[in-house]
PDB file of C-alpha atoms in Angstrom:
ATOM      1  CA  MET U  16       0.000   0.000   0.000  1.00 55.00           C
ATOM      2  CA  PHE U  17       2.811   2.405   0.940  1.00 60.00           C
ATOM      3  CA  ASP U  18       5.959   2.968  -1.084  1.00 66.00           C
ATOM      4  CA  THR U  19       8.824   2.642   1.407  1.00 70.00           C
ATOM      5  CA  ASP U  20      11.221   4.763  -0.606  1.00 70.00           C
ATOM      6  CA  ILE U  21       8.652   7.521  -0.955  1.00 75.00           C
ATOM      7  CA  LEU U  22       7.882   7.361   2.773  1.00 77.00           C
ATOM      8  CA  LEU U  23      11.537   7.895   3.651  1.00 80.00           C
ATOM      9  CA  GLN U  24      11.967  10.702   1.155  1.00 83.00           C
ATOM     10  CA  ASP U  25       8.743  12.455   2.177  1.00 84.00           C
ATOM     11  CA  THR U  26       9.578  12.089   5.879  1.00 87.00           C
ATOM     12  CA  GLN U  27      12.867  13.895   5.414  1.00 88.00           C
ATOM     13  CA  GLU U  28      11.194  16.740   3.524  1.00 89.00           C
ATOM     14  CA  ILE U  29       8.286  17.125   5.961  1.00 92.00           C
ATOM     15  CA  LEU U  30      10.591  16.974   8.990  1.00 92.00           C
ATOM     16  CA  SER U  31      12.362  20.061   7.629  1.00 92.00           C
ATOM     17  CA  ALA U  32       9.264  22.079   8.556  1.00 92.00           C
ATOM     18  CA  VAL U  33       9.178  20.841  12.166  1.00 94.00           C
ATOM     19  CA  PRO U  34      11.671  23.362  13.655  1.00 94.00           C
ATOM     20  CA  VAL U  35       9.852  26.291  12.042  1.00 94.00           C
ATOM     21  CA  THR U  36       6.461  25.020  13.207  1.00 94.00           C
ATOM     22  CA  ILE U  37       7.610  24.417  16.780  1.00 95.00           C
ATOM     23  CA  GLY U  38       9.397  27.774  16.851  1.00 95.00           C
ATOM     24  CA  MET U  39       6.257  29.656  15.796  1.00 95.00           C
ATOM     25  CA  ALA U  40       4.108  27.600  18.181  1.00 96.00           C
ATOM     26  CA  LEU U  41       6.349  28.366  21.161  1.00 96.00           C
ATOM     27  CA  MET U  42       6.438  32.045  20.244  1.00 96.00           C
ATOM     28  CA  ILE U  43       2.643  32.204  20.018  1.00 96.00           C
ATOM     29  CA  PHE U  44       2.248  30.235  23.245  1.00 96.00           C
ATOM     30  CA  VAL U  45       4.565  32.524  25.227  1.00 96.00           C
ATOM     31  CA  LEU U  46       3.143  35.769  23.803  1.00 96.00           C
ATOM     32  CA  SER U  47      -0.497  34.693  24.154  1.00 96.00           C
ATOM     33  CA  THR U  48       0.083  33.472  27.712  1.00 94.00           C
ATOM     34  CA  ILE U  49       1.694  36.776  28.699  1.00 95.00           C
ATOM     35  CA  VAL U  50      -1.096  38.812  27.110  1.00 95.00           C
ATOM     36  CA  GLY U  51      -3.757  36.468  28.483  1.00 94.00           C
ATOM     37  CA  SER U  52      -2.268  36.683  31.985  1.00 93.00           C
ATOM     38  CA  ILE U  53      -2.368  40.483  31.873  1.00 94.00           C
ATOM     39  CA  PHE U  54      -5.987  40.372  30.721  1.00 94.00           C
ATOM     40  CA  ALA U  55      -6.850  37.857  33.438  1.00 93.00           C
ATOM     41  CA  LEU U  56      -5.270  39.976  36.174  1.00 89.00           C
ATOM     42  CA  ILE U  57      -7.169  43.052  34.990  1.00 92.00           C
ATOM     43  CA  GLU U  58     -10.430  41.113  35.089  1.00 90.00           C
ATOM     44  CA  TYR U  59      -9.557  39.459  38.390  1.00 86.00           C
ATOM     45  CA  ARG U  60      -8.910  42.840  40.002  1.00 85.00           C
ATOM     46  CA  ARG U  61     -11.943  44.339  38.229  1.00 87.00           C
ATOM     47  CA  VAL U  62     -10.110  47.365  36.840  1.00 88.00           C
ATOM     48  CA  PRO U  63     -12.758  49.795  35.552  1.00 89.00           C
ATOM     49  CA  VAL U  64     -12.984  50.466  31.793  1.00 91.00           C
ATOM     50  CA  LEU U  65     -10.093  48.118  30.978  1.00 92.00           C
ATOM     51  CA  ARG U  66     -12.147  45.176  32.211  1.00 92.00           C
ATOM     52  CA  GLU U  67     -15.014  46.053  29.861  1.00 93.00           C
ATOM     53  CA  LEU U  68     -12.637  46.527  26.936  1.00 94.00           C
ATOM     54  CA  ILE U  69     -11.048  43.138  27.561  1.00 94.00           C
ATOM     55  CA  MET U  70     -14.429  41.441  27.779  1.00 93.00           C
ATOM     56  CA  THR U  71     -15.324  42.952  24.398  1.00 94.00           C
ATOM     57  CA  TYR U  72     -11.982  41.813  22.985  1.00 94.00           C
ATOM     58  CA  LYS U  73     -12.589  38.254  24.140  1.00 93.00           C
ATOM     59  CA  ILE U  74     -16.089  38.150  22.673  1.00 92.00           C
ATOM     60  CA  VAL U  75     -14.736  39.260  19.292  1.00 92.00           C
ATOM     61  CA  PHE U  76     -11.713  36.975  19.127  1.00 92.00           C
ATOM     62  CA  LYS U  77     -13.489  33.933  20.539  1.00 89.00           C
ATOM     63  CA  GLY U  78     -16.402  34.371  18.137  1.00 90.00           C
ATOM     64  CA  VAL U  79     -14.666  35.157  14.850  1.00 92.00           C
ATOM     65  CA  PRO U  80     -13.165  32.157  12.983  1.00 93.00           C
ATOM     66  CA  MET U  81      -9.389  32.158  13.207  1.00 94.00           C
ATOM     67  CA  VAL U  82      -8.926  31.978   9.441  1.00 93.00           C
ATOM     68  CA  ILE U  83     -10.829  35.266   9.079  1.00 94.00           C
ATOM     69  CA  VAL U  84      -8.593  36.892  11.691  1.00 95.00           C
ATOM     70  CA  ILE U  85      -5.541  35.660   9.749  1.00 95.00           C
ATOM     71  CA  PHE U  86      -6.800  37.216   6.503  1.00 95.00           C
ATOM     72  CA  LEU U  87      -7.724  40.458   8.288  1.00 95.00           C
ATOM     73  CA  ALA U  88      -4.216  40.591   9.717  1.00 94.00           C
ATOM     74  CA  TYR U  89      -2.683  39.728   6.342  1.00 94.00           C
ATOM     75  CA  PHE U  90      -4.434  42.577   4.558  1.00 93.00           C
ATOM     76  CA  GLY U  91      -4.761  45.002   7.463  1.00 92.00           C
ATOM     77  CA  LEU U  92      -1.605  44.878   9.593  1.00 91.00           C
ATOM     78  CA  PRO U  93       0.970  46.053   6.995  1.00 90.00           C
ATOM     79  CA  PRO U  94      -0.983  49.249   6.114  1.00 90.00           C
ATOM     80  CA  ALA U  95      -1.664  49.864   9.817  1.00 90.00           C
ATOM     81  CA  PHE U  96       2.021  49.443  10.690  1.00 87.00           C
ATOM     82  CA  GLN U  97       3.009  51.672   7.753  1.00 87.00           C
ATOM     83  CA  PHE U  98       0.677  54.429   8.973  1.00 87.00           C
ATOM     84  CA  LEU U  99       2.009  54.102  12.531  1.00 86.00           C
ATOM     85  CA  PHE U 100       5.639  54.227  11.400  1.00 83.00           C
ATOM     86  CA  SER U 101       4.951  57.298   9.261  1.00 84.00           C
ATOM     87  CA  LEU U 102       3.456  59.079  12.280  1.00 85.00           C
ATOM     88  CA  LEU U 103       6.551  58.220  14.310  1.00 82.00           C
ATOM     89  CA  GLY U 104       8.858  59.292  11.504  1.00 81.00           C
ATOM     90  CA  ILE U 105      10.350  55.809  11.125  1.00 80.00           C
ATOM     91  CA  ASN U 106      11.552  54.925   7.636  1.00 80.00           C
ATOM     92  CA  PHE U 107      10.413  51.320   7.322  1.00 79.00           C
ATOM     93  CA  ASN U 108       8.405  49.532   4.643  1.00 82.00           C
ATOM     94  CA  ALA U 109       5.816  47.606   6.644  1.00 78.00           C
ATOM     95  CA  HIS U 110       4.461  46.052   3.452  1.00 80.00           C
ATOM     96  CA  GLU U 111       7.526  43.812   3.469  1.00 84.00           C
ATOM     97  CA  THR U 112       6.537  42.302   6.820  1.00 86.00           C
ATOM     98  CA  PRO U 113       7.147  38.531   6.606  1.00 91.00           C
ATOM     99  CA  ASN U 114       3.984  36.468   6.394  1.00 93.00           C
ATOM    100  CA  TRP U 115       5.032  34.327   9.358  1.00 94.00           C
ATOM    101  CA  VAL U 116       5.099  37.452  11.552  1.00 94.00           C
ATOM    102  CA  ILE U 117       1.545  38.267  10.484  1.00 94.00           C
ATOM    103  CA  LEU U 118       0.485  34.675  11.185  1.00 95.00           C
ATOM    104  CA  VAL U 119       2.068  34.738  14.658  1.00 96.00           C
ATOM    105  CA  ALA U 120       0.364  38.060  15.449  1.00 95.00           C
ATOM    106  CA  ALA U 121      -3.043  36.843  14.257  1.00 95.00           C
ATOM    107  CA  ILE U 122      -3.006  33.530  16.113  1.00 96.00           C
ATOM    108  CA  THR U 123      -1.577  35.185  19.231  1.00 96.00           C
ATOM    109  CA  GLY U 124      -4.482  37.617  19.227  1.00 94.00           C
ATOM    110  CA  CYS U 125      -6.980  34.763  19.011  1.00 94.00           C
ATOM    111  CA  VAL U 126      -5.341  32.425  21.506  1.00 95.00           C
ATOM    112  CA  ALA U 127      -4.764  35.212  24.056  1.00 95.00           C
ATOM    113  CA  ALA U 128      -8.539  35.429  24.509  1.00 94.00           C
ATOM    114  CA  PHE U 129      -8.656  31.755  25.498  1.00 94.00           C
ATOM    115  CA  GLN U 130      -5.488  31.928  27.603  1.00 95.00           C
ATOM    116  CA  SER U 131      -7.100  34.761  29.545  1.00 94.00           C
ATOM    117  CA  GLU U 132     -10.017  32.517  30.475  1.00 93.00           C
ATOM    118  CA  ILE U 133      -7.642  29.744  31.558  1.00 93.00           C
ATOM    119  CA  ILE U 134      -5.569  32.027  33.778  1.00 92.00           C
ATOM    120  CA  LYS U 135      -8.654  33.747  35.189  1.00 91.00           C
ATOM    121  CA  GLY U 136     -10.148  30.382  36.102  1.00 89.00           C
ATOM    122  CA  ALA U 137      -6.924  29.402  37.859  1.00 86.00           C
ATOM    123  CA  LEU U 138      -6.874  32.710  39.751  1.00 85.00           C
ATOM    124  CA  ASN U 139     -10.485  32.267  40.832  1.00 84.00           C
ATOM    125  CA  ALA U 140      -9.620  28.782  42.117  1.00 81.00           C
ATOM    126  CA  PHE U 141      -6.942  30.211  44.405  1.00 75.00           C
ATOM    127  CA  ASP U 142      -7.929  30.335  48.072  1.00 70.00           C
ATOM    128  CA  THR U 143      -7.556  33.982  49.107  1.00 70.00           C
ATOM    129  CA  GLY U 144      -7.333  32.863  52.723  1.00 71.00           C
ATOM    130  CA  GLN U 145      -3.800  31.743  51.963  1.00 72.00           C
ATOM    131  CA  SER U 146      -2.899  35.317  51.045  1.00 73.00           C
ATOM    132  CA  ASP U 147      -4.144  36.573  54.406  1.00 70.00           C
ATOM    133  CA  ALA U 148      -2.219  33.850  56.200  1.00 77.00           C
ATOM    134  CA  ALA U 149       0.961  34.640  54.252  1.00 70.00           C
ATOM    135  CA  HIS U 150       0.722  38.354  55.006  1.00 68.00           C
ATOM    136  CA  SER U 151       0.186  37.591  58.694  1.00 74.00           C
ATOM    137  CA  LEU U 152       3.461  35.636  58.619  1.00 72.00           C
ATOM    138  CA  GLY U 153       5.297  38.621  57.161  1.00 71.00           C
ATOM    139  CA  TYR U 154       5.381  37.595  53.503  1.00 74.00           C
ATOM    140  CA  THR U 155       5.856  40.443  51.047  1.00 73.00           C
ATOM    141  CA  SER U 156       3.685  40.630  47.924  1.00 69.00           C
ATOM    142  CA  GLY U 157       6.610  39.352  45.861  1.00 72.00           C
ATOM    143  CA  GLN U 158       7.177  36.381  48.152  1.00 73.00           C
ATOM    144  CA  LEU U 159       3.460  35.613  48.162  1.00 72.00           C
ATOM    145  CA  PHE U 160       3.424  35.568  44.374  1.00 72.00           C
ATOM    146  CA  ARG U 161       6.573  33.457  43.944  1.00 74.00           C
ATOM    147  CA  ARG U 162       6.044  30.926  46.728  1.00 74.00           C
ATOM    148  CA  ILE U 163       2.276  30.520  46.959  1.00 74.00           C
ATOM    149  CA  LEU U 164       0.188  32.170  44.238  1.00 77.00           C
ATOM    150  CA  PHE U 165       2.194  31.385  41.093  1.00 78.00           C
ATOM    151  CA  PRO U 166       2.857  27.668  41.811  1.00 78.00           C
ATOM    152  CA  GLN U 167      -0.803  26.993  42.590  1.00 81.00           C
ATOM    153  CA  VAL U 168      -2.181  29.012  39.677  1.00 82.00           C
ATOM    154  CA  ALA U 169       0.302  27.393  37.288  1.00 83.00           C
ATOM    155  CA  LEU U 170      -0.564  23.931  38.597  1.00 84.00           C
ATOM    156  CA  THR U 171      -4.274  24.546  38.022  1.00 86.00           C
ATOM    157  CA  ALA U 172      -3.702  25.980  34.548  1.00 88.00           C
ATOM    158  CA  ILE U 173      -1.206  23.415  33.183  1.00 89.00           C
ATOM    159  CA  PRO U 174      -3.748  20.903  31.741  1.00 89.00           C
ATOM    160  CA  ASP U 175      -5.621  23.601  29.826  1.00 90.00           C
ATOM    161  CA  LEU U 176      -2.411  25.342  28.756  1.00 91.00           C
ATOM    162  CA  THR U 177      -1.180  22.016  27.375  1.00 91.00           C
ATOM    163  CA  THR U 178      -4.337  21.797  25.304  1.00 92.00           C
ATOM    164  CA  SER U 179      -3.760  25.366  24.123  1.00 93.00           C
ATOM    165  CA  MET U 180      -0.318  24.401  22.861  1.00 93.00           C
ATOM    166  CA  MET U 181      -1.802  21.675  20.707  1.00 92.00           C
ATOM    167  CA  VAL U 182      -4.531  24.020  19.474  1.00 93.00           C
ATOM    168  CA  ILE U 183      -1.781  26.426  18.399  1.00 95.00           C
ATOM    169  CA  MET U 184       0.047  23.646  16.555  1.00 92.00           C
ATOM    170  CA  LYS U 185      -3.096  22.827  14.617  1.00 92.00           C
ATOM    171  CA  ALA U 186      -3.976  26.486  14.030  1.00 94.00           C
ATOM    172  CA  LEU U 187      -0.630  27.023  12.308  1.00 94.00           C
ATOM    173  CA  SER U 188      -1.862  24.803   9.470  1.00 92.00           C
ATOM    174  CA  LEU U 189      -4.114  27.734   8.491  1.00 93.00           C
ATOM    175  CA  GLY U 190      -0.957  29.649   7.621  1.00 92.00           C
ATOM    176  CA  PHE U 191      -0.871  27.838   4.274  1.00 90.00           C
ATOM    177  CA  ALA U 192      -3.581  30.288   3.190  1.00 90.00           C
ATOM    178  CA  ILE U 193      -1.032  33.135   3.396  1.00 91.00           C
ATOM    179  CA  GLU U 194       1.916  31.072   2.154  1.00 89.00           C
ATOM    180  CA  VAL U 195       3.459  30.189   5.515  1.00 92.00           C
ATOM    181  CA  VAL U 196       4.884  26.675   5.374  1.00 91.00           C
ATOM    182  CA  ASP U 197       4.404  24.523   8.478  1.00 93.00           C
ATOM    183  CA  ILE U 198       4.216  20.737   8.839  1.00 93.00           C
ATOM    184  CA  PHE U 199       0.827  20.481   7.141  1.00 92.00           C
ATOM    185  CA  ALA U 200       1.758  22.874   4.336  1.00 92.00           C
ATOM    186  CA  GLN U 201       5.034  21.043   3.731  1.00 93.00           C
ATOM    187  CA  SER U 202       3.178  17.743   3.483  1.00 93.00           C
ATOM    188  CA  GLN U 203       0.879  19.286   0.862  1.00 91.00           C
ATOM    189  CA  LEU U 204       3.796  20.682  -1.117  1.00 90.00           C
ATOM    190  CA  THR U 205       5.671  17.395  -0.923  1.00 90.00           C
ATOM    191  CA  ALA U 206       2.653  15.384  -2.071  1.00 88.00           C
ATOM    192  CA  ALA U 207       1.991  17.807  -4.927  1.00 88.00           C
ATOM    193  CA  LEU U 208       5.384  16.927  -6.407  1.00 85.00           C
ATOM    194  CA  ASN U 209       4.989  13.144  -6.457  1.00 83.00           C
ATOM    195  CA  TYR U 210       1.207  12.664  -5.991  1.00 82.00           C
ATOM    196  CA  TYR U 211       1.686  10.400  -2.950  1.00 82.00           C
ATOM    197  CA  TYR U 212      -0.842  12.311  -0.863  1.00 85.00           C
ATOM    198  CA  LEU U 213      -1.786   9.478   1.483  1.00 86.00           C
ATOM    199  CA  GLU U 214       1.837   8.832   2.454  1.00 86.00           C
ATOM    200  CA  ALA U 215       2.544  12.522   3.033  1.00 89.00           C
ATOM    201  CA  PHE U 216      -0.491  13.066   5.247  1.00 90.00           C
ATOM    202  CA  VAL U 217       0.155   9.885   7.237  1.00 89.00           C
ATOM    203  CA  ILE U 218       3.671  11.148   7.941  1.00 91.00           C
ATOM    204  CA  ALA U 219       2.229  14.491   9.046  1.00 93.00           C
ATOM    205  CA  VAL U 220      -0.184  12.728  11.400  1.00 93.00           C
ATOM    206  CA  VAL U 221       2.640  10.715  12.965  1.00 93.00           C
ATOM    207  CA  ILE U 222       4.753  13.860  13.450  1.00 94.00           C
ATOM    208  CA  TYR U 223       1.852  15.683  15.111  1.00 95.00           C
ATOM    209  CA  MET U 224       1.251  12.698  17.388  1.00 94.00           C
ATOM    210  CA  VAL U 225       4.914  12.579  18.437  1.00 95.00           C
ATOM    211  CA  ILE U 226       4.890  16.313  19.199  1.00 94.00           C
ATOM    212  CA  ALA U 227       1.664  15.922  21.192  1.00 93.00           C
ATOM    213  CA  TYR U 228       3.217  13.078  23.187  1.00 94.00           C
ATOM    214  CA  ILE U 229       6.343  15.118  23.963  1.00 94.00           C
ATOM    215  CA  VAL U 230       4.303  18.168  25.007  1.00 93.00           C
ATOM    216  CA  THR U 231       2.121  16.001  27.237  1.00 93.00           C
ATOM    217  CA  GLN U 232       5.141  14.404  28.894  1.00 94.00           C
ATOM    218  CA  ILE U 233       6.742  17.779  29.558  1.00 93.00           C
ATOM    219  CA  ALA U 234       3.485  19.089  31.019  1.00 91.00           C
ATOM    220  CA  ASP U 235       3.088  16.027  33.252  1.00 91.00           C
ATOM    221  CA  ARG U 236       6.609  16.364  34.644  1.00 90.00           C
ATOM    222  CA  LEU U 237       6.157  20.075  35.219  1.00 87.00           C
ATOM    223  CA  GLU U 238       2.883  19.385  36.998  1.00 85.00           C
ATOM    224  CA  GLN U 239       4.548  16.801  39.234  1.00 87.00           C
ATOM    225  CA  ALA U 240       7.345  19.245  40.077  1.00 83.00           C
ATOM    226  CA  LEU U 241       4.846  21.956  41.017  1.00 77.00           C
ATOM    227  CA  ARG U 242       2.839  19.508  43.151  1.00 76.00           C
ATOM    228  CA  VAL U 243       5.980  18.832  45.184  1.00 69.00           C
ATOM    229  CA  ARG U 244       6.409  22.572  45.756  1.00 63.00           C
ATOM    230  CA  THR U 245       2.789  23.146  46.733  1.00 59.00           C
TER     231      THR U 245
END
C-alpha cells in the first residue's frame, strides 16, 4: 500500500518544517500566555474600563473564525504598521513584513482570549485565605506571588495550557492560506510533487502525534514538580 522509498523521502522533507512550526508555536504560546495573563489579572482585580474593553476583545476573538482573523491581519496589519511608522517618523516599509510574523500576530491575538479565560479560572480557584495567612506571617507581595500564588495558579492551569499548545500547533496549518509553510503545508507541497498524498499526510499525522506526546510528557513532569512545591 505504501511505497517505502517515498515514505523515507517524504519524511525527510516534511521533517524540515518541524523546527519552524515548533518555533512559531512556542512564540505564540509565550506571547499569548503573557497577554492572556495580563488580561486575566485586569479582570480578576476588576479594573474599571479596561475590564469592559477586555471582555469585548474576548467576545470578538473567541467568536470570529481564526482563518478570518488571519486574513484580516494579512491585509490590514501592513498598512496599519506603515501608517504608525509614518506618524513616528520611522523609515520602514511595513508592506515587506514577513507572512510568518503576520500569522504569529493573528493567532496570538486569538489564543490570548482563550489563555485569559484559563488564567482567570486558575486565579479564581486560588484560596484567598492563603494570602491573608501569608501576610500575617510577614510575607511580602513578591514572596506571596513566587512561593504561593504562582505555583498553585500554574498547577491549576497546566492541563488547559497544554491543550492550548496543541490548538496552536493545529492552528498554524491555516498559515498555508497566506503562504506560511508549516508541517501540514510542507506535506501538501511534498505530495503535490509526487502525488503520494496518502503517504505525506500519514507522515504528518505521525509527526503531530509525536509532538503531542512530547508536550504532554513535559506538562506532566512540570505538573509533578509543582505539586511537590505546593
